Coordinates of C-alpha atoms in Angstrom, one line a residue:
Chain A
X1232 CA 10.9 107.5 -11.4
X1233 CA 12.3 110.4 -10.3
X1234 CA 13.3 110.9 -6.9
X1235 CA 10.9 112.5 -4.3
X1236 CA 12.6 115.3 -2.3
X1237 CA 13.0 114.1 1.1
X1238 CA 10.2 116.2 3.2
X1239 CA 11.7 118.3 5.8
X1240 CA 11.0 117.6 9.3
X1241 CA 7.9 120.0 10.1
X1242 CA 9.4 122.6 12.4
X1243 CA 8.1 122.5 16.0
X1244 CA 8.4 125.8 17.0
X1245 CA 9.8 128.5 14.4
X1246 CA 11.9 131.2 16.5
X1247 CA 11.4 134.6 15.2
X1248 CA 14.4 135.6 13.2
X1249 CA 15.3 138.9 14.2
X1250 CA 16.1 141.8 11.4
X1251 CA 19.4 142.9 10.7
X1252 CA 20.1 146.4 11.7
X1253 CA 19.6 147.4 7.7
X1254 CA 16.3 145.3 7.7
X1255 CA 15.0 147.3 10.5
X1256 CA 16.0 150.6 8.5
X1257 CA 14.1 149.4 5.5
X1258 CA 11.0 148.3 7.7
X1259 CA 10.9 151.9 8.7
X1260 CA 11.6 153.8 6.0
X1261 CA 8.7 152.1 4.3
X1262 CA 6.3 152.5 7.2
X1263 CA 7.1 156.2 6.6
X1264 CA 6.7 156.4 2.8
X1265 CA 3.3 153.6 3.1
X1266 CA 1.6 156.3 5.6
X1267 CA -1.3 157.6 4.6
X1268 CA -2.1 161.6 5.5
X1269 CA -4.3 160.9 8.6
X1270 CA -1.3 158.1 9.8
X1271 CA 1.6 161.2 9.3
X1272 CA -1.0 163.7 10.7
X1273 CA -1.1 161.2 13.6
X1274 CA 2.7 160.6 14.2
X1275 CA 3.4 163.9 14.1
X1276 CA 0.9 164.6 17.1
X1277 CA 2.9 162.1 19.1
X1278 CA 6.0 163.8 18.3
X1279 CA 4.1 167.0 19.8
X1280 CA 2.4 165.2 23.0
X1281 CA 5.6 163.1 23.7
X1282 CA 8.1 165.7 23.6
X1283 CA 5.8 167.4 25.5
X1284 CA 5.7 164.7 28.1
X1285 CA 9.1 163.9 27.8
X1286 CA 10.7 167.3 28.6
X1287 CA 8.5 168.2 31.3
X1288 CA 9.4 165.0 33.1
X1289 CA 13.0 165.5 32.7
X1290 CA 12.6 169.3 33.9
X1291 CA 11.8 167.9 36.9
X1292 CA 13.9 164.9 37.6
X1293 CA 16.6 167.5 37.1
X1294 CA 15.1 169.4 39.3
X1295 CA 14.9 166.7 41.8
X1296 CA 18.1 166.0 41.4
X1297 CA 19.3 169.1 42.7
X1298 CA 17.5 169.0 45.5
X1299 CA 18.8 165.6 46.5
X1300 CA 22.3 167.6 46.5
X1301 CA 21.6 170.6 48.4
X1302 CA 19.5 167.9 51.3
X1303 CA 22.9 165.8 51.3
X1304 CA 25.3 168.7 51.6
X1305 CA 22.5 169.7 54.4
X1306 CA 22.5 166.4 55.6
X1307 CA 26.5 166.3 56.2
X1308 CA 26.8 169.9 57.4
X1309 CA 24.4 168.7 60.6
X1310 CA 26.5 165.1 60.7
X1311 CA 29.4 167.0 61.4
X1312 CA 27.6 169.0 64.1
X1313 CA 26.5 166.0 65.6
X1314 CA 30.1 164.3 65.3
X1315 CA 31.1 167.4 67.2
X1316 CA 28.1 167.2 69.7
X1317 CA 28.9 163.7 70.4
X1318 CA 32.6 164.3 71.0
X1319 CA 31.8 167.1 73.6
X1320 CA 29.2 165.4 75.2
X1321 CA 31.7 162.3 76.1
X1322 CA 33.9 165.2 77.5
X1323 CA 31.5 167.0 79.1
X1324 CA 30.1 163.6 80.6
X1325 CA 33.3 162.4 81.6
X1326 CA 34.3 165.6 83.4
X1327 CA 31.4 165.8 85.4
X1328 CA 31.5 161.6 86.4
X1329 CA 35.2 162.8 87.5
X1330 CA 33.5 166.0 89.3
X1331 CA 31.1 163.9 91.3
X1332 CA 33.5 161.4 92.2
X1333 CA 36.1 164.4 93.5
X1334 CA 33.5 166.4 95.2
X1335 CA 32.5 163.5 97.1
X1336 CA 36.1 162.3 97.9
X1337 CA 36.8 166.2 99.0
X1338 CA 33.7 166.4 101.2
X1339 CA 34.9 162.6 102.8
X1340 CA 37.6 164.1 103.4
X1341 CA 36.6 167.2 104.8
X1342 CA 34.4 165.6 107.5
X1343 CA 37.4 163.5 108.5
X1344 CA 39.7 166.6 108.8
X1345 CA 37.1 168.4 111.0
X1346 CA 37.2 165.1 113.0
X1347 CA 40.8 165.1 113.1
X1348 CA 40.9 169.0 114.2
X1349 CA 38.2 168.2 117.3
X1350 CA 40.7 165.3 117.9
X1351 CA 43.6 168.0 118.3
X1352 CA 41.7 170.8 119.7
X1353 CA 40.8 168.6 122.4
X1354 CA 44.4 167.6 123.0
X1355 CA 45.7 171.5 123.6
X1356 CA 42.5 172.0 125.6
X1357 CA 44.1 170.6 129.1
X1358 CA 47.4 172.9 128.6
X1359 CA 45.1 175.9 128.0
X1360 CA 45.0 179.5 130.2
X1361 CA 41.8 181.5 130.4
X1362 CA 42.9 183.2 127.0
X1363 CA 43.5 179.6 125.1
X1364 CA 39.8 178.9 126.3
X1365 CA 38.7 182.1 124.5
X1366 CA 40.5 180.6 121.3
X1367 CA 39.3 177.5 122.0
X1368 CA 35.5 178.7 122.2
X1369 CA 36.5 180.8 118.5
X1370 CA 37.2 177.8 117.0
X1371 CA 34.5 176.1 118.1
X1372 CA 32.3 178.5 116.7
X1373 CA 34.0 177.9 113.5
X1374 CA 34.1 174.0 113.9
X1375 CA 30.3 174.4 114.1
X1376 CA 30.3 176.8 110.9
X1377 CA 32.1 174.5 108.6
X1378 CA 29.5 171.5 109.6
X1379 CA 26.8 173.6 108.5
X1380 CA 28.7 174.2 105.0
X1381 CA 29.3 169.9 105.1
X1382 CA 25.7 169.9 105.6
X1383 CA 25.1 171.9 103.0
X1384 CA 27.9 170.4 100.8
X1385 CA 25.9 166.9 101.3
X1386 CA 22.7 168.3 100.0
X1387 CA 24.0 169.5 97.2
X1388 CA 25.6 166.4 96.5
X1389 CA 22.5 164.9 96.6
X1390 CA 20.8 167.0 94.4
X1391 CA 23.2 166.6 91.5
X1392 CA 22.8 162.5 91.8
X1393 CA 26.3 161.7 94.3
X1394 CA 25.3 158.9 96.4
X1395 CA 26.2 160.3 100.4
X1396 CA 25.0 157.2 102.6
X1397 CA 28.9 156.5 103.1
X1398 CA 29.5 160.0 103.8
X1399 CA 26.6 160.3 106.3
X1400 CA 28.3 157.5 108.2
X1401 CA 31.0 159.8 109.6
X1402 CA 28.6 163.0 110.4
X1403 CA 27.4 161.4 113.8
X1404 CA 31.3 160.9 114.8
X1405 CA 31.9 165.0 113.9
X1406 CA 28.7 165.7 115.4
X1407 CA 29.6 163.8 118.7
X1408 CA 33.0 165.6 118.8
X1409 CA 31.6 168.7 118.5
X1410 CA 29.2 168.1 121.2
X1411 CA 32.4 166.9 123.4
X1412 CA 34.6 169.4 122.5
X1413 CA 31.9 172.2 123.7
X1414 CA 31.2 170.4 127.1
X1415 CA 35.0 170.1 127.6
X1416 CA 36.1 173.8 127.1
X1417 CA 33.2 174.1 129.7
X1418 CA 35.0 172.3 132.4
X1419 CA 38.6 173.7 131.5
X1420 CA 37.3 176.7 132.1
X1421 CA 35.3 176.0 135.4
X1422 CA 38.6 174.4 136.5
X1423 CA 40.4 177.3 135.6
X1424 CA 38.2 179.6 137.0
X1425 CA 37.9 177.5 140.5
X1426 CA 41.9 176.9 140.3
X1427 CA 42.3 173.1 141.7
X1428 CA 45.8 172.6 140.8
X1429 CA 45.8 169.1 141.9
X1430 CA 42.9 168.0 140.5
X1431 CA 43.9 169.2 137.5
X1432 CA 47.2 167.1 137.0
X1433 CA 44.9 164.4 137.7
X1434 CA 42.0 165.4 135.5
X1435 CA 44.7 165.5 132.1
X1436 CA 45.4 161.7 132.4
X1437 CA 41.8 161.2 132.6
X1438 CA 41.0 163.4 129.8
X1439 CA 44.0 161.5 127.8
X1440 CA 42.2 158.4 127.8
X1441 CA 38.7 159.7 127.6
X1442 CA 40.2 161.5 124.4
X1443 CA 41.7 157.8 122.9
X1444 CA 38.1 156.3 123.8
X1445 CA 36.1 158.1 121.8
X1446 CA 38.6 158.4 118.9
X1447 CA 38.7 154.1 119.5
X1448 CA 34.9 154.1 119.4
X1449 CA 34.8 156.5 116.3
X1450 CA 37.7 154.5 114.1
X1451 CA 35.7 151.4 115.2
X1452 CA 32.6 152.6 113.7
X1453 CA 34.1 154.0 110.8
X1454 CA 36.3 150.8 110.6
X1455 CA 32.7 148.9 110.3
X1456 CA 31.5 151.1 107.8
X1457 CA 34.6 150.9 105.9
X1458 CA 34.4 147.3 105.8
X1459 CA 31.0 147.1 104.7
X1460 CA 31.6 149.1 102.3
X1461 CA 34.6 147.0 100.7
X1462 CA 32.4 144.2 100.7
X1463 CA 29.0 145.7 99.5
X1464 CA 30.5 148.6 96.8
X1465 CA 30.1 148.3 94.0
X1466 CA 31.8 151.2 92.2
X1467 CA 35.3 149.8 91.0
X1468 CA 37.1 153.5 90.4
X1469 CA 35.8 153.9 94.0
X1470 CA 38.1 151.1 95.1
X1471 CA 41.2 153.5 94.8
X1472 CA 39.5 155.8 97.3
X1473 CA 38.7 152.6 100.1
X1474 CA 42.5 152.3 100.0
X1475 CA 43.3 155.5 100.5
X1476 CA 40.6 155.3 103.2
X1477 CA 42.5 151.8 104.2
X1478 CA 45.9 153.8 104.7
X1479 CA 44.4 156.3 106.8
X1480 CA 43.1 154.2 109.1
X1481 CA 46.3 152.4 109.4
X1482 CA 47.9 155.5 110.0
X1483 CA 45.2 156.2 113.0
X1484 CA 46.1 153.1 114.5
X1485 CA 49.8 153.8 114.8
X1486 CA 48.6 157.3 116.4
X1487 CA 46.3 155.5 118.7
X1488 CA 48.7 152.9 119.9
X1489 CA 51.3 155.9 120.5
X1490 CA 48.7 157.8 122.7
X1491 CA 47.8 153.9 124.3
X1492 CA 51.6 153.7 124.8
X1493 CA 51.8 156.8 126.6
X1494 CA 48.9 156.3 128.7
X1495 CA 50.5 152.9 129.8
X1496 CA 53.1 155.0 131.8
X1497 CA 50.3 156.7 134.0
X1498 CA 49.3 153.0 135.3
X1499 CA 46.0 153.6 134.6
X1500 CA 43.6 150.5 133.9
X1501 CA 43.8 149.7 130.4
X1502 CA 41.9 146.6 130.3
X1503 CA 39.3 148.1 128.5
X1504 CA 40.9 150.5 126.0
X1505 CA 42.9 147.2 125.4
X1506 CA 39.8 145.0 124.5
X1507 CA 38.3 147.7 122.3
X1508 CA 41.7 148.1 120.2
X1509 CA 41.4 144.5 119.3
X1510 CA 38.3 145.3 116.6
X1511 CA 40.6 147.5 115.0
X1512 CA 43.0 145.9 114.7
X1513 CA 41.3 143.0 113.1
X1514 CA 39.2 145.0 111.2
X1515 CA 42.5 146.5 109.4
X1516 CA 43.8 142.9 108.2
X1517 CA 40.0 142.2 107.3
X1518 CA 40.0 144.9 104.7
X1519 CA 41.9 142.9 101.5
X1520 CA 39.4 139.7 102.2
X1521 CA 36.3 141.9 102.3
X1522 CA 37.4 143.5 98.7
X1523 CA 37.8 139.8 97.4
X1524 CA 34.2 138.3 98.5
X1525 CA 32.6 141.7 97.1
X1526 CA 30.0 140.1 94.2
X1527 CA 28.7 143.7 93.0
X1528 CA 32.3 144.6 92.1
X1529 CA 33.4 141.7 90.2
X1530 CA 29.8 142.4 88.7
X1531 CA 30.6 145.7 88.3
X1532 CA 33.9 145.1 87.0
X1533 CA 32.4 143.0 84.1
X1534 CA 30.1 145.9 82.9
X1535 CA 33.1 148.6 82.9
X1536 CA 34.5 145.9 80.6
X1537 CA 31.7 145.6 78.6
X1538 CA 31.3 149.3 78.3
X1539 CA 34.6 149.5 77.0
X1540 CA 34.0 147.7 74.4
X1541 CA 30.8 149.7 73.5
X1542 CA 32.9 152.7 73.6
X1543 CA 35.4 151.3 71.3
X1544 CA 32.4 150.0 68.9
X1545 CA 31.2 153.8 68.8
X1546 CA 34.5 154.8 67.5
X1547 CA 34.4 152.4 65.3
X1548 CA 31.0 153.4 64.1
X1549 CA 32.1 156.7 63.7
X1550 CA 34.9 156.2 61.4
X1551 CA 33.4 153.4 59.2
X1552 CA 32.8 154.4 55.7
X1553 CA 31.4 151.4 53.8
X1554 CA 28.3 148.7 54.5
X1555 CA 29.9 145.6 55.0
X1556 CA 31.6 146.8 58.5
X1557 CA 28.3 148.9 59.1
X1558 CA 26.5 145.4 58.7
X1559 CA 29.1 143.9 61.2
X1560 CA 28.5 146.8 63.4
X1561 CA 24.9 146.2 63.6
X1562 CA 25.3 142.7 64.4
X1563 CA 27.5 144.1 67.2
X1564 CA 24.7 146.0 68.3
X1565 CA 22.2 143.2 68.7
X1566 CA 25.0 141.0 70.3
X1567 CA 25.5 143.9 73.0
X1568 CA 22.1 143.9 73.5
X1569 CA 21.8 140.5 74.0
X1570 CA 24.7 140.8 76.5
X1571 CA 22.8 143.7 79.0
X1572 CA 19.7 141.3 78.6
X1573 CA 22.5 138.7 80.2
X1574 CA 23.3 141.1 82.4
X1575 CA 19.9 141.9 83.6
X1576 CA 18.9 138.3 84.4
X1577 CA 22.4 138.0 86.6
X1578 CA 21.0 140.7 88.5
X1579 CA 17.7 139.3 88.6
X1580 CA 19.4 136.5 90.4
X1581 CA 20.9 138.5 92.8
X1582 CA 18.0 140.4 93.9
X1583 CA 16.6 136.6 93.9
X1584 CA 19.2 135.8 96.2
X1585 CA 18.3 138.8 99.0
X1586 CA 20.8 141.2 98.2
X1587 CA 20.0 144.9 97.3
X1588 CA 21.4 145.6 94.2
X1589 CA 20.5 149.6 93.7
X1590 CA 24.0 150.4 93.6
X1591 CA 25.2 148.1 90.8
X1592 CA 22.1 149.1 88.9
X1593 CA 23.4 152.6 88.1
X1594 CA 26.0 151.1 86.4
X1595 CA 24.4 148.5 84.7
X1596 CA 21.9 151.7 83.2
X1597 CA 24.8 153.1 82.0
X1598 CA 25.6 150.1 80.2
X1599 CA 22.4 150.1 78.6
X1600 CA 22.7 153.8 77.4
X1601 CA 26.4 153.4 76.4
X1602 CA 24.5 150.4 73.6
X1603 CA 21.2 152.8 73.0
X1604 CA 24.2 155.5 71.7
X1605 CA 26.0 152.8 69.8
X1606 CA 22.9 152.1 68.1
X1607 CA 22.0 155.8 67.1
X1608 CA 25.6 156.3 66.2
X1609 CA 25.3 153.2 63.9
X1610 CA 22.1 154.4 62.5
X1611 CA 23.9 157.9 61.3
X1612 CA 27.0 156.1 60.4
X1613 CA 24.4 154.3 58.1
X1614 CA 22.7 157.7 57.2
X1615 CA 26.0 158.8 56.3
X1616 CA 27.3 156.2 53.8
X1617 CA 23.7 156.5 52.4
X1618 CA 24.0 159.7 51.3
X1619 CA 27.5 160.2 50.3
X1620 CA 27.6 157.0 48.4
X1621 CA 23.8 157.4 46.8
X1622 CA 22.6 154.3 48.2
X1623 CA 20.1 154.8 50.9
X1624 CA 18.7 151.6 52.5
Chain B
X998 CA 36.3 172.6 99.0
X999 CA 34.5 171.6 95.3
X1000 CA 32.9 173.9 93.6
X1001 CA 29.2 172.7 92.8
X1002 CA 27.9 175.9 91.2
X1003 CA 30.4 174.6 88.7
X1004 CA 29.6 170.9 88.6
X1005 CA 25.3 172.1 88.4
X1006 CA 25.9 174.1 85.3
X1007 CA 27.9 171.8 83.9
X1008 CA 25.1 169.0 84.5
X1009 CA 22.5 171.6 83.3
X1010 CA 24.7 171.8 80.0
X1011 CA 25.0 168.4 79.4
X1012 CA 21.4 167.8 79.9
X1013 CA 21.0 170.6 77.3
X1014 CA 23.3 169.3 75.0
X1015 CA 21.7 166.3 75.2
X1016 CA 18.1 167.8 74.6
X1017 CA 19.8 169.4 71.4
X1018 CA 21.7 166.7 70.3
X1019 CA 18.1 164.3 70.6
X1020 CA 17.0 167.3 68.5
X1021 CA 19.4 167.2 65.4
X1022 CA 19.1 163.5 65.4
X1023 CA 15.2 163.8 64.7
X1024 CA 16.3 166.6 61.6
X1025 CA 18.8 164.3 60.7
X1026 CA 15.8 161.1 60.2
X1027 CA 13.9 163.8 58.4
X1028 CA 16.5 165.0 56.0
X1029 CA 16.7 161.2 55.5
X1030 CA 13.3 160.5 54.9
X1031 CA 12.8 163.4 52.6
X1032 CA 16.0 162.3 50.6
X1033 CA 15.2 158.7 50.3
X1034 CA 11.2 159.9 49.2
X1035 CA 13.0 161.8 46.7
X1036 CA 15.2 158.8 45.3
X1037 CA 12.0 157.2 44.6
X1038 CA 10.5 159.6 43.1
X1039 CA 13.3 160.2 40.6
X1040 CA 12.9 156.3 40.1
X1041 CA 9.4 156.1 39.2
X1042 CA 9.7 159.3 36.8
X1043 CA 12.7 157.0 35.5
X1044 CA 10.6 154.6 34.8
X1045 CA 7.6 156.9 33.6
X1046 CA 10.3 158.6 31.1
X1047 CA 11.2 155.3 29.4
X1048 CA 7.9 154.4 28.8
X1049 CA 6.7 157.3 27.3
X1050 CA 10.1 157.7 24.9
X1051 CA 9.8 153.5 23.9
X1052 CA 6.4 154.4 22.8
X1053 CA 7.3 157.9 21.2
X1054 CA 10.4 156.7 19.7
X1055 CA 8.9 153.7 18.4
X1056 CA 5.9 155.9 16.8
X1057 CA 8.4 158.5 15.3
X1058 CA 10.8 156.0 14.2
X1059 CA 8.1 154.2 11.7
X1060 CA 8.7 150.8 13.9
X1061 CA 4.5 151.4 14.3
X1062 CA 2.6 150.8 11.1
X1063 CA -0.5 150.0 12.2
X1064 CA -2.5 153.3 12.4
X1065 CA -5.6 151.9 15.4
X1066 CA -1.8 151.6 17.3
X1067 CA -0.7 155.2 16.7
X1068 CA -3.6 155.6 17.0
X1069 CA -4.1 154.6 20.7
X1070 CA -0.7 156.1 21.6
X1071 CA -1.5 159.7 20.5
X1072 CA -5.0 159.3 22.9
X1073 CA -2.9 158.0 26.0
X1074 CA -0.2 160.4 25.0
X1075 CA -3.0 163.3 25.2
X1076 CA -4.6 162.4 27.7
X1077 CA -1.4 162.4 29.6
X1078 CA -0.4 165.7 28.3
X1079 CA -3.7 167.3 29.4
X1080 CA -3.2 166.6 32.9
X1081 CA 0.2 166.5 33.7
X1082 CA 1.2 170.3 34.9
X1083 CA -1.3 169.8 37.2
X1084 CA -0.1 166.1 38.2
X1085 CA 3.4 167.4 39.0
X1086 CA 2.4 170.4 41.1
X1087 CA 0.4 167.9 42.8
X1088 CA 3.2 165.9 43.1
X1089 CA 5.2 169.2 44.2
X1090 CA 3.3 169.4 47.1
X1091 CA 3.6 166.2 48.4
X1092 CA 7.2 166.3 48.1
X1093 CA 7.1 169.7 50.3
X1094 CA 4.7 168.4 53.1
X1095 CA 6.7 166.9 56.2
X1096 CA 6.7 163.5 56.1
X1097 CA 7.0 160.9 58.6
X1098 CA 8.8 157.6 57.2
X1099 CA 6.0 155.3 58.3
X1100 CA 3.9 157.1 55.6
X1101 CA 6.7 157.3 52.8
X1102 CA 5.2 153.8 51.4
X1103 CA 1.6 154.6 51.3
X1104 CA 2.4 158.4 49.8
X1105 CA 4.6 156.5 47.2
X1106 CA 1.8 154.7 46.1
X1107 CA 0.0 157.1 46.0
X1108 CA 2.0 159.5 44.1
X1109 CA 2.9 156.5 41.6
X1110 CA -0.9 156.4 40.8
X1111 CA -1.2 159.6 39.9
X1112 CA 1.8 160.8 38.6
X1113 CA 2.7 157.2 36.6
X1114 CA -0.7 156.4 35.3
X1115 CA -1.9 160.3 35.6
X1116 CA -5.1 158.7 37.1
X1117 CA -6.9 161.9 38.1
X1118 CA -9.9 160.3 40.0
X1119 CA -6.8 159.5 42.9
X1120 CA -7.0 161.9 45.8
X1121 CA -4.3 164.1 45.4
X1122 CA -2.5 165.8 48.5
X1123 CA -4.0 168.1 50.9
X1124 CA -2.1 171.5 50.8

């Protein structure tokens, strides 16, 4: 018996076997030669409707394509503008915070010059002839112009967003001054006119401590406000200008103690020039502590920080050129924003606690912008690796 | 004595720069939208073009015996070759209308209908 050939194992699944590439030739070569005339008639109206179809959509993703250039080279041209734009507005933005801050620091100081000049004017006042009183009265005239340009200076001040209630403060002291000064060329003059010699030597001691009273009662007022100020501001560039405020009120009490020195040699009762230096003078060593328990600076302090980092994240933004530190940046982004919401709730607290917090809001908005900018720079940063690499997303 | 005839222009300036600057940004989103709605485009014409030349090539190259499939491809082939000048200007004008990017999807879809499938019963673009 012969042997039966071993059946094969029934194949489960039979995988197409693919053709060789000289299979596949042969396959259609002979689907060419096998056509019929209706099949070639057929093939050869694909050939017509395809090309057709074929060239007309490749005429116009060419076309498309072109366009794409010009927009990104469009695109760029106005990315540059607006790196350029950007950069000027920091300047411009910059120069005018600087502007504001001067003008008001120029107009402080004006006021107290003009105070300072009454001060003086006053003091040649009891040494003056008939013809000093005519100066005297000129310059009186011109004290009261150059209020009326402070008063002017003030509004304006206003108007372009300068905060004046500290620089108010000092207007009643000038005002008060002025209103002395006039009433005192008065008398001289009456006492010059009427010629009471006697009186007169008499009257100048008087006048000398009359003078250092109100100049006590004006530093003591300005002291307070000074003080208050120190512990409620909550500007920290303004802090420079509250010691240079500091100094000159040190410098007036040196002046006044001179004057109260030189009145102590006309035996005159000084009991109560005495009491009312004593504010003064411990409103002076007061000054450092006040800066120290201010909360809106150390606040205020915290933003600048954060702002400078925002401001360092912009440049950052502006000179990034691929999308893995663009991604970072955008995680920045939401992290800074999750820092002014931070913010905002700390000053929620504050407000909770009773205390007015207008002033540190100011900053804290321009916090918030500083981020909104960071964001729109991010977002052309992103526009502009989109379009010079080809990948927009 | 500060000058604040100075510091107001300069505030008026900025504010203006600002205004102008708000104003490139919003060309800038445009130019954007308009480039990436063109990217897509080019995508689905991509995408349109290898279709159409798979099925051409594969008629041309004898790979299709069967004559119903020629057949078939000649009619859809036809068909598409009847309407397509018209598709494409239609298509032209959507690409030329201003465009918000909240509508870039739906006009996409749009424009895939009738531009891919050359479905002419879709509502083309209002001029």
């Amino acid at each position: 018996m012969s042997e039966q050939p071993q059946a094969s194992a029934p194949a489960e699944k039979q995988l197409p076997v693919p053709m060789t590439d000289a299979e596949l030739r042969l396959y259609q070569q002979e689907s060419l030669l096998l056509d019929d005339d209706y099949t070639t008639e057929l093939r050869l109206q694909v050939t017509y409707y395809g090309e057709a179809l074929l060239n007309r959509v490749k005429y116009e993703v060419e076309l498309l394509e072109k366009e794409m250039v010009a927009l990104s080279m469009v695109f760029n041209e106005f990315l540059d503008e607006v790196k350029v734009m950007d950069d000027k507005i920091g300047n411009l933005s910059t120069s005018i915070n600087q502007g504001k801050l001067q003008a008001a620091k120029e107009v402080d100081q004006t006021i107290k010059q003009e105070v300072q000049t009454v001060v003086e004017q006053l003091r040649l006042l009891p040494r003056a002839d008939l013809d000093g009183v005519e100066v005297l009265y000129q310059n009186l005239d011109a004290l009261h112009d150059n209020y009326q340009v402070i008063e002017e200076q003030l509004k304006t001040l206003e108007e372009i967003g300068v905060k004046t209630e500290h620089l108010h403060k000092n207007m009643p002291a000038l005002e008060k001054g002025l209103q002395q000064f006039g009433k005192s060329i008065e008398e001289r003059q009456m006492t010059l006119l009427v010629g009471e010699q006697e009186k007169e030597e008499k009257v100048d001691y008087d006048a000398l401590k009359q003078e250092l009273t109100s100049m006590m009662i004006s530093q003591r007022r300005a002291m307070i406000n000074h003080l208050r100020q120190a512990q409620t501001m909550a500007n920290p560039k303004e802090v420079e200008l509250l010691r240079r405020n500091q100094t000159g009120f040190e410098k007036s009490y040196k002046q006044i103690m001179q004057q109260f020195e030189l009145l102590k040699q006309s035996g005159l009762d000084l009991t109560e020039l005495e009491n009312d230096l004593q504010p003064i003078a411990s409103g002076l060593s007061q000054f450092e502590r006040a800066l120290a328990s201010n909360q809106f600076l150390k606040f205020t302090e915290k933003i600048y920080e954060e702002i400078e980092v925002v401001n360092e994240q912009i440049r950052d933004a502006q000179a990034c050129d691929n999308f893995d530190d663009l991604e970072i940046l955008r995680e920045n982004v939401e992290a800074l924003y999750e820092n002014c919401d931070a913010f905002a709730e700390e000053l929620e607290e504050l407000e909770n606690q009773g205390l007015n917090i207008n002033s540190v809001i100011e900053h804290y908005e321009v916090l918030r912008v500083s981020v909104e900018q960071l964001e729109r720079v991010v977002q052309d940063s992103s526009n502009r690796i989109g379009i010079t690499s080809g990948t927009l997303g | 004595m500060y000058n604040s005839t100075r510091l107001k222009y300069a505030i008026e300036t900025l504010r203006e720069m600002n205004r102008e600057r708000g104003q490139i940004s919003k060309q800038l989103g445009a130019l954007r939208g308009r480039c990436q709605f063109r990217e897509e485009v080019i995508d689905n014409l991509y995408d349109y073009y290898d279709v159409v030349s798979g099925d051409y090539y594969a008629v041309v190259d004898g790979l299709v015996r069967s004559t119903e499939a020629i057949e078939v491809l000649r009619d859809y082939m036809r068909d598409h070759h009847q309407v397509i000048e018209d598709q494409m200007e239609r298509m032209r004008v959507m690409l030329d209308q201003p465009m918000k990017p909240s509508q870039s999807i739906q006009k996409l879809e749009k424009l895939t209908n009738f531009v891919f499938y050359m479905k002419n019963n879709q509502a083309g673009p209002t001029p």
